[in-house]
Amino acid sequence: MPELTERDPEELSATLTQWLSATLGEGANPTIIDLEAPASSGFSNETIMVTARWNEHGSLEEHRLVFRVHPTKHTLFLEADFSLQYRVMHALQGQPSVPIPTLRWYEQGSETLGVPFFVMDHVEGQIPADNLPYTMEGWLLEASPENQAELWWSGIETLAAIHQLDWDALGLAGLANDSFGKPGLDRNMNYYRAFLDWTSHGRPQPIAEAAWEWLVANKPVENGEPVLSWGDSRIGNMIWDHFRPVAVLDWEMASVGPPEMDLGWWLYFDRQFSEGLGVPRPPGFPTHEETIARYEELMGRTMQDLFWYQIFAGFRFAVIMCRLSDLLVGSELLPADSDMGSNNLATQFIAQLLGLPSPAEQA
């Protein structure tokens, strides 16, 4: 939910120019020549895109920067930790198999924008759209099947590379220590159960609750050591150049857990944006069976209970959608009597996958 429209652009430009001047030091003399908030920048942070020039190494250089700003009016996630994504991305800087935008600065104080923010370099490339989804229109759907397959496989290889990192050695041991239980599946289930209780405010959530009961009744046994979990692992959170990832974005949901958790999220959203919407997958995308086999080869371990992990992905998405509906109502982008909190893409598709009555029928 970009909030740039609620800031005076000239005042914001002057504020950021002053901050850049203090940060860059004497003689930089920065100027901002363009400033915007992308409409697709999401709800968990405010995003401000800046083009600036400053003196560097004896010449005037132009830089495209991305300011990720702590939300000033809303928090999408339960107990959201704005610094988490910065800490994870900082730890991953320089990993050749996991491309991360170059991070520049983290501003903890509130003197400049009223809230913390961090700054990273803009990465050129293309991002598959969510609205309308890439399965319905856009550059990926228009690409050749060969290029679609190249994108899919290179994304899967990047996901496996994330899971092969030593998160403890990278200084991310803090991901395994919080109040929601031991690291792994238990912690993630406990977190999203608490998240649902927090965001539902006692309102009926028949599909989410039915999915939770199914998840608890069919909970798998974890095998192998937990890995660094990206959390929001999907092709729409990568920047692509020539059908290969050049940046992995959006680490707000990062945790430690079984690799099936990320792979299940990846497969779930592929299904959500195709069969969940009644449209075919891009013709070049490999089958899920081929994907799982390749992932097992990359990881050197068997991926188990992936249908369960897809339902868990749908449950988590349903919880997020419940919270998102409140934010949209609070922003007067949805009417107060909207049923989006319980009747949305996630709950509709979960009902389809589990053979439940549709959320509209249960309203």
PDB file of C-alpha atoms in Angstrom, residues 68 85 88-89 92-93 97-101 120 123 154-155 158-159 161-162 230 232-235 237-240 245-251 266:
ATOM      1  CA  ARG A  68      11.934   0.442   1.586  1.00  0.00           C
ATOM      2  CA  GLN A  85      14.392  -8.496   5.493  1.00  0.00           C
ATOM      3  CA  VAL A  88      18.634 -11.526   5.734  1.00  0.00           C
ATOM      4  CA  MET A  89      19.505  -9.688   2.532  1.00  0.00           C
ATOM      5  CA  LEU A  92      23.195 -13.025   1.614  1.00  0.00           C
ATOM      6  CA  GLN A  93      25.148 -10.230  -0.090  1.00  0.00           C
ATOM      7  CA  SER A  97      24.022 -18.405  -6.433  1.00  0.00           C
ATOM      8  CA  VAL A  98      21.468 -16.119  -4.734  1.00  0.00           C
ATOM      9  CA  PRO A  99      21.385 -12.685  -6.397  1.00  0.00           C
ATOM     10  CA  ILE A 100      20.435  -9.908  -3.974  1.00  0.00           C
ATOM     11  CA  PRO A 101      20.187  -6.173  -4.722  1.00  0.00           C
ATOM     12  CA  MET A 120      19.233  -0.548  -1.964  1.00  0.00           C
ATOM     13  CA  VAL A 123      17.892  -3.776 -10.302  1.00  0.00           C
ATOM     14  CA  SER A 154      16.536 -21.211 -13.172  1.00  0.00           C
ATOM     15  CA  GLY A 155      14.129 -20.092 -10.459  1.00  0.00           C
ATOM     16  CA  THR A 158      17.950 -20.453  -7.143  1.00  0.00           C
ATOM     17  CA  LEU A 159      15.453 -21.701  -4.563  1.00  0.00           C
ATOM     18  CA  ALA A 161      20.652 -22.623  -3.654  1.00  0.00           C
ATOM     19  CA  ILE A 162      18.929 -20.689  -0.852  1.00  0.00           C
ATOM     20  CA  TRP A 230      12.679 -17.552   1.931  1.00  0.00           C
ATOM     21  CA  ASP A 232       7.431 -15.833  -0.093  1.00  0.00           C
ATOM     22  CA  SER A 233       9.064 -18.081  -2.671  1.00  0.00           C
ATOM     23  CA  ARG A 234       7.507 -17.422  -6.064  1.00  0.00           C
ATOM     24  CA  ILE A 235       8.525 -16.138  -9.450  1.00  0.00           C
ATOM     25  CA  ASN A 237       9.270 -12.020  -6.124  1.00  0.00           C
ATOM     26  CA  MET A 238      12.228 -12.267  -8.462  1.00  0.00           C
ATOM     27  CA  ILE A 239      13.574  -9.811 -10.993  1.00  0.00           C
ATOM     28  CA  TRP A 240      14.428 -11.537 -14.270  1.00  0.00           C
ATOM     29  CA  PRO A 245      16.877 -14.303 -11.905  1.00  0.00           C
ATOM     30  CA  VAL A 246      18.999 -11.252 -11.185  1.00  0.00           C
ATOM     31  CA  ALA A 247      17.452 -10.405  -7.804  1.00  0.00           C
ATOM     32  CA  VAL A 248      15.551 -12.312  -5.113  1.00  0.00           C
ATOM     33  CA  LEU A 249      13.203  -9.965  -3.267  1.00  0.00           C
ATOM     34  CA  ASP A 250      10.731  -9.783  -0.374  1.00  0.00           C
ATOM     35  CA  TRP A 251      12.249 -11.550   2.612  1.00  0.00           C
ATOM     36  CA  TRP A 266       6.129 -22.180  -5.006  1.00  0.00           C
TER      37      TRP A 266
END
